[in-house]
Coordinates of C-alpha atoms and ligand atoms in Angstrom, one line a residue:
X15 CA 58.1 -71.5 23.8
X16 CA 56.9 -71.7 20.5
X17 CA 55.9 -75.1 18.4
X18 CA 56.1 -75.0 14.8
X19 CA 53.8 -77.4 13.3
X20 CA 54.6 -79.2 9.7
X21 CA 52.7 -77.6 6.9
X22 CA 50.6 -80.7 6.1
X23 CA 49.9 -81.2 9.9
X24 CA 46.2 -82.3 11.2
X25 CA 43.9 -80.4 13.3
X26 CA 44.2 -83.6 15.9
X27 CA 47.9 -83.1 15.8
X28 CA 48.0 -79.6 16.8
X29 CA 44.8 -80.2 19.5
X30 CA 47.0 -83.2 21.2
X31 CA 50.1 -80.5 21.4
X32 CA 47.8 -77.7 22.4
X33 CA 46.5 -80.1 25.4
X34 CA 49.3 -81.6 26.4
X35 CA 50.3 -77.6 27.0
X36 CA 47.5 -76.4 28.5
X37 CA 47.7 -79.7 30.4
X38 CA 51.2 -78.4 31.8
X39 CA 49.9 -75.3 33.1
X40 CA 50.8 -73.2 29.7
X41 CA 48.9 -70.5 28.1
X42 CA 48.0 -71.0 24.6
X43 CA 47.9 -69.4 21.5
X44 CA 47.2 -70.5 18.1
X45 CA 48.6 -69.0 15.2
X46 CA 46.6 -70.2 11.9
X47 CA 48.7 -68.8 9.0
X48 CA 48.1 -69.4 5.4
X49 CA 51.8 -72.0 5.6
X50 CA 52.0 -72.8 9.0
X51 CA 50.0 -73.4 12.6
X52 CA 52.3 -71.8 15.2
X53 CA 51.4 -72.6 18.9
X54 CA 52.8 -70.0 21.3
X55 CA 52.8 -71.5 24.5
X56 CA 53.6 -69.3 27.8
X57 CA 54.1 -71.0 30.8
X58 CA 56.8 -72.3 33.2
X59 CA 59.3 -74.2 30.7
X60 CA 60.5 -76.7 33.7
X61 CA 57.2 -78.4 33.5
X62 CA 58.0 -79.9 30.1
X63 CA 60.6 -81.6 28.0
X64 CA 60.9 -79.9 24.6
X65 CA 62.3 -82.9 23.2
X66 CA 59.2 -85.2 24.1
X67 CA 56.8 -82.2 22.3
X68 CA 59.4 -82.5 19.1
X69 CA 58.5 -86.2 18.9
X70 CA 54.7 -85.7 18.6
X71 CA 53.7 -86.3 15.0
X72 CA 52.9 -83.1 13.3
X73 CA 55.4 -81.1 15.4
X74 CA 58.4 -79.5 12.7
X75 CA 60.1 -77.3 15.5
X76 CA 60.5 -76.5 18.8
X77 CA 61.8 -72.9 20.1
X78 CA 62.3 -71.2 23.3
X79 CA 61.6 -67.4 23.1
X80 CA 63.8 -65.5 23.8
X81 CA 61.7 -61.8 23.4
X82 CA 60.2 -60.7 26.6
X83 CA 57.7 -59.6 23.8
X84 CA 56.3 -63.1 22.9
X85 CA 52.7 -62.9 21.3
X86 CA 53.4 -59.1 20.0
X87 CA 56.9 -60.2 18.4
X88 CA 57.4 -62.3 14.9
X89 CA 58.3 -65.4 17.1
X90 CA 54.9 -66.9 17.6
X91 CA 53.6 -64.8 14.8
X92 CA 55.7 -64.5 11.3
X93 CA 53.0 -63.5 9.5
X94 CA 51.9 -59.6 9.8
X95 CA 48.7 -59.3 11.6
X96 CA 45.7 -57.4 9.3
X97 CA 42.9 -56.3 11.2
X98 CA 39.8 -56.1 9.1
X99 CA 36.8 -53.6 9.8
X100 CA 33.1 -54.4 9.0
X101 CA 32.9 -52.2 6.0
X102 CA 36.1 -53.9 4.5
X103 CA 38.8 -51.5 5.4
X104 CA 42.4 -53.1 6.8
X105 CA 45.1 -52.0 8.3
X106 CA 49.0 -53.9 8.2
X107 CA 50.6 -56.2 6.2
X108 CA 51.0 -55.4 2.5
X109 CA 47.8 -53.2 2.9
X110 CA 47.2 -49.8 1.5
X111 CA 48.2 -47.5 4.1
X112 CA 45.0 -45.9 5.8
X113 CA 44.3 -42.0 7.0
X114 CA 43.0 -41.2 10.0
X115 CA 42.1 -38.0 10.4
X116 CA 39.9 -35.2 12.6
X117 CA 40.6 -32.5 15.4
X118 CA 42.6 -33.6 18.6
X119 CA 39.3 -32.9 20.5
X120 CA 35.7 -33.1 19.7
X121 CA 34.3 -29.7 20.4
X122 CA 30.4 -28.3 21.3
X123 CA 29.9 -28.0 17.5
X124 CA 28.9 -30.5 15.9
X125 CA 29.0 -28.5 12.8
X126 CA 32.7 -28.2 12.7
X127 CA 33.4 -31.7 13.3
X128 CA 31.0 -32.8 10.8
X129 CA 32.9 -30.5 8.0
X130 CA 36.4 -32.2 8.8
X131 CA 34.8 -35.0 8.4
X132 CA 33.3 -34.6 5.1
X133 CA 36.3 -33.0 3.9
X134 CA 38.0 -36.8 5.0
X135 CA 36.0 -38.8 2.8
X136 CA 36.4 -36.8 0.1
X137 CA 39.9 -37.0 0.7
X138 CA 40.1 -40.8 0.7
X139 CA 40.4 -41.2 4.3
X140 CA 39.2 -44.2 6.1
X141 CA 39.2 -42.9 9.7
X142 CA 37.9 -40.3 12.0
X143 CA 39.8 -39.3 15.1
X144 CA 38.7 -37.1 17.9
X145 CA 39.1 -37.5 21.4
X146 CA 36.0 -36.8 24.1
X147 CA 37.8 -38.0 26.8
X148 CA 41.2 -35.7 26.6
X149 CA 44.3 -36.2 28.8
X150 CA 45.2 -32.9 29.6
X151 CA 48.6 -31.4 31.3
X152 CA 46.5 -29.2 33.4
X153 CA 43.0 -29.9 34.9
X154 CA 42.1 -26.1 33.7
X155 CA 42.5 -27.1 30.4
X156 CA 39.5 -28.7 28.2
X157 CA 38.7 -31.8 29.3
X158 CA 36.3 -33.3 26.3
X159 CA 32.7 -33.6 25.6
X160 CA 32.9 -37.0 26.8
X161 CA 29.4 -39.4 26.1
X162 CA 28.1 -36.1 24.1
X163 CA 31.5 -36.3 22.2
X164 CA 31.4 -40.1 21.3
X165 CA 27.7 -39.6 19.8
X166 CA 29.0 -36.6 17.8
X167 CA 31.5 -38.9 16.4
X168 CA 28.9 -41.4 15.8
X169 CA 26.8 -39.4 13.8
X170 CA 29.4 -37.8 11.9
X171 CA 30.6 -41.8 11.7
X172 CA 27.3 -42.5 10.5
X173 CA 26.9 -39.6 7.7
X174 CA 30.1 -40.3 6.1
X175 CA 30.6 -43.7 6.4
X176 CA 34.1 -43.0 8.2
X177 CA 35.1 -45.5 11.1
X178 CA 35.8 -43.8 14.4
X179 CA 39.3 -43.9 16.5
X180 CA 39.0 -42.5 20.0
X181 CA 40.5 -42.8 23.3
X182 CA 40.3 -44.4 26.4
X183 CA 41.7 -42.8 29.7
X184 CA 39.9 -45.6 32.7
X185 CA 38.6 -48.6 32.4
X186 CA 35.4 -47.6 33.2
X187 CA 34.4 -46.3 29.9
X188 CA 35.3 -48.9 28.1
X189 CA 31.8 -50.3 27.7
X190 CA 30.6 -47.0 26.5
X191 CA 33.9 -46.3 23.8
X192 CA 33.2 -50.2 22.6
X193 CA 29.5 -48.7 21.8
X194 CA 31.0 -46.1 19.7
X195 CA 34.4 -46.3 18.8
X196 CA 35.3 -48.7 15.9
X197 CA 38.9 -48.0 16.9
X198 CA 39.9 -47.3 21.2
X199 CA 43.0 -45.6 21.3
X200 CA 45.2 -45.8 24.6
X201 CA 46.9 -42.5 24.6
X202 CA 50.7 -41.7 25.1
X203 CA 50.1 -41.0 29.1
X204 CA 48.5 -44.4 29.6
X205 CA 50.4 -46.8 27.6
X206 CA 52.1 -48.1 31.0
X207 CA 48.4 -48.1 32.4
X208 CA 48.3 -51.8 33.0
X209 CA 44.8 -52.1 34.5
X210 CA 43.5 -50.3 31.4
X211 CA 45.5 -52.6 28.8
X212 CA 44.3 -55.6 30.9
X213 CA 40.7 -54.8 30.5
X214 CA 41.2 -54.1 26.5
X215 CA 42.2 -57.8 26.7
X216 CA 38.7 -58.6 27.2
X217 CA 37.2 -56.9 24.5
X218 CA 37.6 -57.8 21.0
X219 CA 37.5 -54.1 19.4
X220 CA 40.7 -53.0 17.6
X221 CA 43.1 -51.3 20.5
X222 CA 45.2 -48.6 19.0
X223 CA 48.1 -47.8 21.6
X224 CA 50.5 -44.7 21.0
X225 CA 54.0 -44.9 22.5
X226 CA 54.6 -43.2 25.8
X227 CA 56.3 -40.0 25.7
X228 CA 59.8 -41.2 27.4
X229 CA 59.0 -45.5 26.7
X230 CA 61.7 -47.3 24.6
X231 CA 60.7 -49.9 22.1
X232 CA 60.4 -52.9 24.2
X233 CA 58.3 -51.5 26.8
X234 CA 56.1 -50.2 23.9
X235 CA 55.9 -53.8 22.5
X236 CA 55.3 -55.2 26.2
X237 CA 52.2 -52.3 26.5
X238 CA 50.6 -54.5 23.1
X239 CA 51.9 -57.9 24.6
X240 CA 49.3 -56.8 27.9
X241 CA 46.4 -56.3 25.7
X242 CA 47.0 -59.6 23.1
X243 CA 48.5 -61.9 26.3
X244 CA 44.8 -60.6 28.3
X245 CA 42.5 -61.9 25.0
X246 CA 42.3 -59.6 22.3
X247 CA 44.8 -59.6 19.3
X248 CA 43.7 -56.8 17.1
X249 CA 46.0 -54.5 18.8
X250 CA 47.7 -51.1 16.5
X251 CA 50.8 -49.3 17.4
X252 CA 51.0 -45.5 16.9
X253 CA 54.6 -44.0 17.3
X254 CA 53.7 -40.8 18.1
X255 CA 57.0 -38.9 19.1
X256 CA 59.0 -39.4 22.5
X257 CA 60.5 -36.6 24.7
X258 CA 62.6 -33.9 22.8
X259 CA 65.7 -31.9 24.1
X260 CA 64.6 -29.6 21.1
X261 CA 61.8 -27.6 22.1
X262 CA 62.7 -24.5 20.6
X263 CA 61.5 -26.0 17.2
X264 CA 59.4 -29.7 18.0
X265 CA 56.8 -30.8 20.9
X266 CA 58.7 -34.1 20.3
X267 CA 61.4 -36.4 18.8
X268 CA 59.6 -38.4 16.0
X269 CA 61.7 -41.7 16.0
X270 CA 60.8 -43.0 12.6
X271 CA 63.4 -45.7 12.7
X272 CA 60.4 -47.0 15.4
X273 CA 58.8 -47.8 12.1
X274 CA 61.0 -50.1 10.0
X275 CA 61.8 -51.7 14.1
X276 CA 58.3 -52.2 14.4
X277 CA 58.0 -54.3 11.7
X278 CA 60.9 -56.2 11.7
X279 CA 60.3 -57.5 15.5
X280 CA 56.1 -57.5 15.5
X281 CA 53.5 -58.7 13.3
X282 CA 51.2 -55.3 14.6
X283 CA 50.1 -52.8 12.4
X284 CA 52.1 -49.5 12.8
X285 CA 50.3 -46.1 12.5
X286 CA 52.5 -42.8 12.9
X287 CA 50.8 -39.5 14.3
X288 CA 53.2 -36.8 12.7
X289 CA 50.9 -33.8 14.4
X290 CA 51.9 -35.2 17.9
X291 CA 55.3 -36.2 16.8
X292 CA 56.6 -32.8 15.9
X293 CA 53.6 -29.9 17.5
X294 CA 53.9 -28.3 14.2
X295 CA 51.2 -28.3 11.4
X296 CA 54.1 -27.2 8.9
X297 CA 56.1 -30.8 9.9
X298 CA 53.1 -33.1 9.3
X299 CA 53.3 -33.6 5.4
X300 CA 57.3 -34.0 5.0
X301 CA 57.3 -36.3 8.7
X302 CA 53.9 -37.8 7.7
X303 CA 55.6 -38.8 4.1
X304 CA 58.7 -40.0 5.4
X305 CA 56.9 -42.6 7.8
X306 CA 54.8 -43.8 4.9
X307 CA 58.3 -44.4 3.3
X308 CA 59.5 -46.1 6.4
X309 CA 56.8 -48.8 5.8
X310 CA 54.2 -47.4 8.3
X311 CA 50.5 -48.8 8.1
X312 CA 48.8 -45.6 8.1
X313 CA 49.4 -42.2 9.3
X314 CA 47.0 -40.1 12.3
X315 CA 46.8 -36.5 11.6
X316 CA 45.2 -33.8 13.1
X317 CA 42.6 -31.0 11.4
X318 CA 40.5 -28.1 12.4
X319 CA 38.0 -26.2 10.9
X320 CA 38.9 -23.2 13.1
X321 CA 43.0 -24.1 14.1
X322 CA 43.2 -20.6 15.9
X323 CA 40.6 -21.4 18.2
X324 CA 40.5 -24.9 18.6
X325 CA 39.9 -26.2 22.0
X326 CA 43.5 -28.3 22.2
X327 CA 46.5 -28.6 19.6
X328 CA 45.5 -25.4 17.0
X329 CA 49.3 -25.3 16.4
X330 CA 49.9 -28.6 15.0
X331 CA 46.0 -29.3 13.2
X332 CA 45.9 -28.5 9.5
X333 CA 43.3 -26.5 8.5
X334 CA 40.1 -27.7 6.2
X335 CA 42.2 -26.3 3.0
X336 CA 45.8 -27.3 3.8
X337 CA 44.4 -30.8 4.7
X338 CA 43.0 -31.3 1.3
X339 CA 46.1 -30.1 -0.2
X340 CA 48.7 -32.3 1.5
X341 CA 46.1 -35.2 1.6
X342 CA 46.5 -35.0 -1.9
X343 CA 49.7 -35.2 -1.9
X344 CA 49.9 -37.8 0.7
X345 CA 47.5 -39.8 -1.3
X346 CA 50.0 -39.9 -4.5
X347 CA 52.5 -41.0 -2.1
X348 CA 50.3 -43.5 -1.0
X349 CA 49.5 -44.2 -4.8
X350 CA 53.1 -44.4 -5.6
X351 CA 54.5 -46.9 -3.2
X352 CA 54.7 -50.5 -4.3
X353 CA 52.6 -52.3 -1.4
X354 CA 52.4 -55.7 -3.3
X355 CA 51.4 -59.3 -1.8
X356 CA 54.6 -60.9 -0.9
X357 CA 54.7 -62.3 2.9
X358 CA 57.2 -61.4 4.5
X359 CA 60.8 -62.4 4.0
X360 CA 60.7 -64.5 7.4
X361 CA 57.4 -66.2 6.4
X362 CA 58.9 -66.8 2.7
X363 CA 62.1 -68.1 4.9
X364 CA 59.8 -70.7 7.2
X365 CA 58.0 -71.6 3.8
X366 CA 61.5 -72.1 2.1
X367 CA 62.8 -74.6 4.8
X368 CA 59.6 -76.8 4.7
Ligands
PEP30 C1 45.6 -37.6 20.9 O1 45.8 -38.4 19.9 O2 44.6 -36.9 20.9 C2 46.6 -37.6 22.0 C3 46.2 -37.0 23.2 O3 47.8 -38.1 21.7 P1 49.0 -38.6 22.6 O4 48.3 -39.5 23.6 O5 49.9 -39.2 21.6 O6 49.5 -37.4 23.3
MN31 MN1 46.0 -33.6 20.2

């Protein structure tokens, strides 16, 4: 259930709701918005009368959820979610879509790495992606750098000024990605990994999770409800493409109506990957525009310095020249949108009716 607290309510009144919850056996979790305190509580619903919590003082409304999807979705959280980095970069709400960019894996040389990443911030872009732990169909394929990859990305990280997305594939590195990563991705194959979301609860690193290849929405939201329900809140969501009866032309179906979904049932921050989404480098500037349109937070793309001998995904990674040229593009896209500082219309709605 959620409780909506009055606007003017005291930090006494929503501690004596909070503990009579937690004193029922319910989870809590506290919503401080800039109008209203919402206090999701999860829990059995038997142990306690809703009309006894709507006569505390304080208390506006009470509300059953109804969304299997209860700390990820609007419910127990109108306002949109921004996740803030330590050099002052943010991601969701009426934000400035970011860029994340870099080859699908980190390769031997560090040169080439370096030179997509230089090429990024001189692009604009706030992100650099690169996987050294890669998920790959067959065990003969390249299987990333892995610890040697993370501390190329680091020093790259550390010469440009870019922040770091990488991936996770077991629980067991995630001490060593939370040392280098700024953002851990949880790639398309493990989204339904439930040990591996579980742990990401316990760490307070932004989790960026990409939608499983054949998962519909709701189990995509319930994948971000694991992490946030386990501890952490900064969680991402990267629609990424699902399965395709096309092959002859994409790798995958990008379902960009995800995007404007997304946003109307969660607060998360929504990042498309258009290289995924399609397996073509010619689809990533139209598909890549087209989510920004939707409303998407940012977009994940994937360059090369070499595409034709790339170690994983040449086909759909832009090279160092046709990055800067759709990047530019991109960018007066980004320029051209109107993300201005209204909240949302279901926060202006709560606001309204106080
Ligand atoms: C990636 O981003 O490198 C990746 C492997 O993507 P996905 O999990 O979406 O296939
Ligand atoms: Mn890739």
């Amino acid at each position: 259930m959620i409780v909506v607290m009055e606007p003017k309510a005291t930090e006494a009144q929503i501690q004596k709701v909070a503990n009579y919850l937690e004193g029922h056996g319910f989870k809590i979790n506290l919503n401080r918005g800039e109008v209203l305190t919402v206090i999701a509580a999860i829990g059995d619903k038997r142990m306690v009368s809703t009309s006894v919590i709507n006569s505390f003082e304080g208390v506006h409304e009470v509300k059953l959820i109804q969304e299997p999807y209860k700390l990820a979705g609007r419910g127990a959280h109108p306002e949109d979610t921004v996740i803030t980095f330590e050099n002052g970069v943010k991601i969701g709400g009426s934000e400035k879509p970011v860029l994340m960019v870099g080859p699908c894996s980190v390769e031997k040389e560090f040169e080439g790495l370096l030179e997509v990443a230089v090429a990024a911030k001189e692009m604009g872009c706030e992100f650099l992606r690169g996987g050294a732990f890669k998920p790959r169909t067959s065990p003969y394929d390249f299987q990333g750098l892995e610890e040697k990859g993370l501390q190329y990305l680091h020093e790259a990280s550390k010469r440009t000024g870019l922040l770091v997305v990488t991936e996770v594939m077991d629980t067991i590195d995630i001490p060593l990605l939370n040392k280098y990563a700024d953002v851990i991705q949880v790639g398309a194959r493990n989204m339904q990994n439930f040990k591996l979301l579980k742990a990401l609860g316990n760490i307070k690193k932004p989790v960026m999770i990409k939608r499983g290849p054949s998962a519909n929405i709701r189990e995509f939201l319930l994948a971000a409800e694991y992490v946030i329900f386990n501890g952490n809140p900064n969680v991402i969501l990267c629609e990424r493409g699902i399965r395709t009866f096309d092959h002859d032309f994409t790798r995958n179906t990008l379902d960009l109506a995800a995007v404007p979904i997304l946003r109307k049932y969660s607060h998360l921050p929504v990042v498309v990957d258009p290289s995924h989404g399609t397996g073509k480098r010619y689809l990533i500037e139209p598909m890549g525009k087209a989510a920004l349109v939707a409303g998407a937070h940012g977009l994940m793309y994937e360059v090369h310095h070499d595409p034709d001998h790339a170690s994983s995904d040449g086909a759909q990674s832009l090279s160092i020249p046709q990055f800067k040229e759709i990047t530019k593009r991109i960018n007066k896209l980004i320029g051209r949108i109107d993300y201005d500082n209204k909240a949302t219309e279901r926060q202006q709605k709560i606001a309204k009716e106080n």
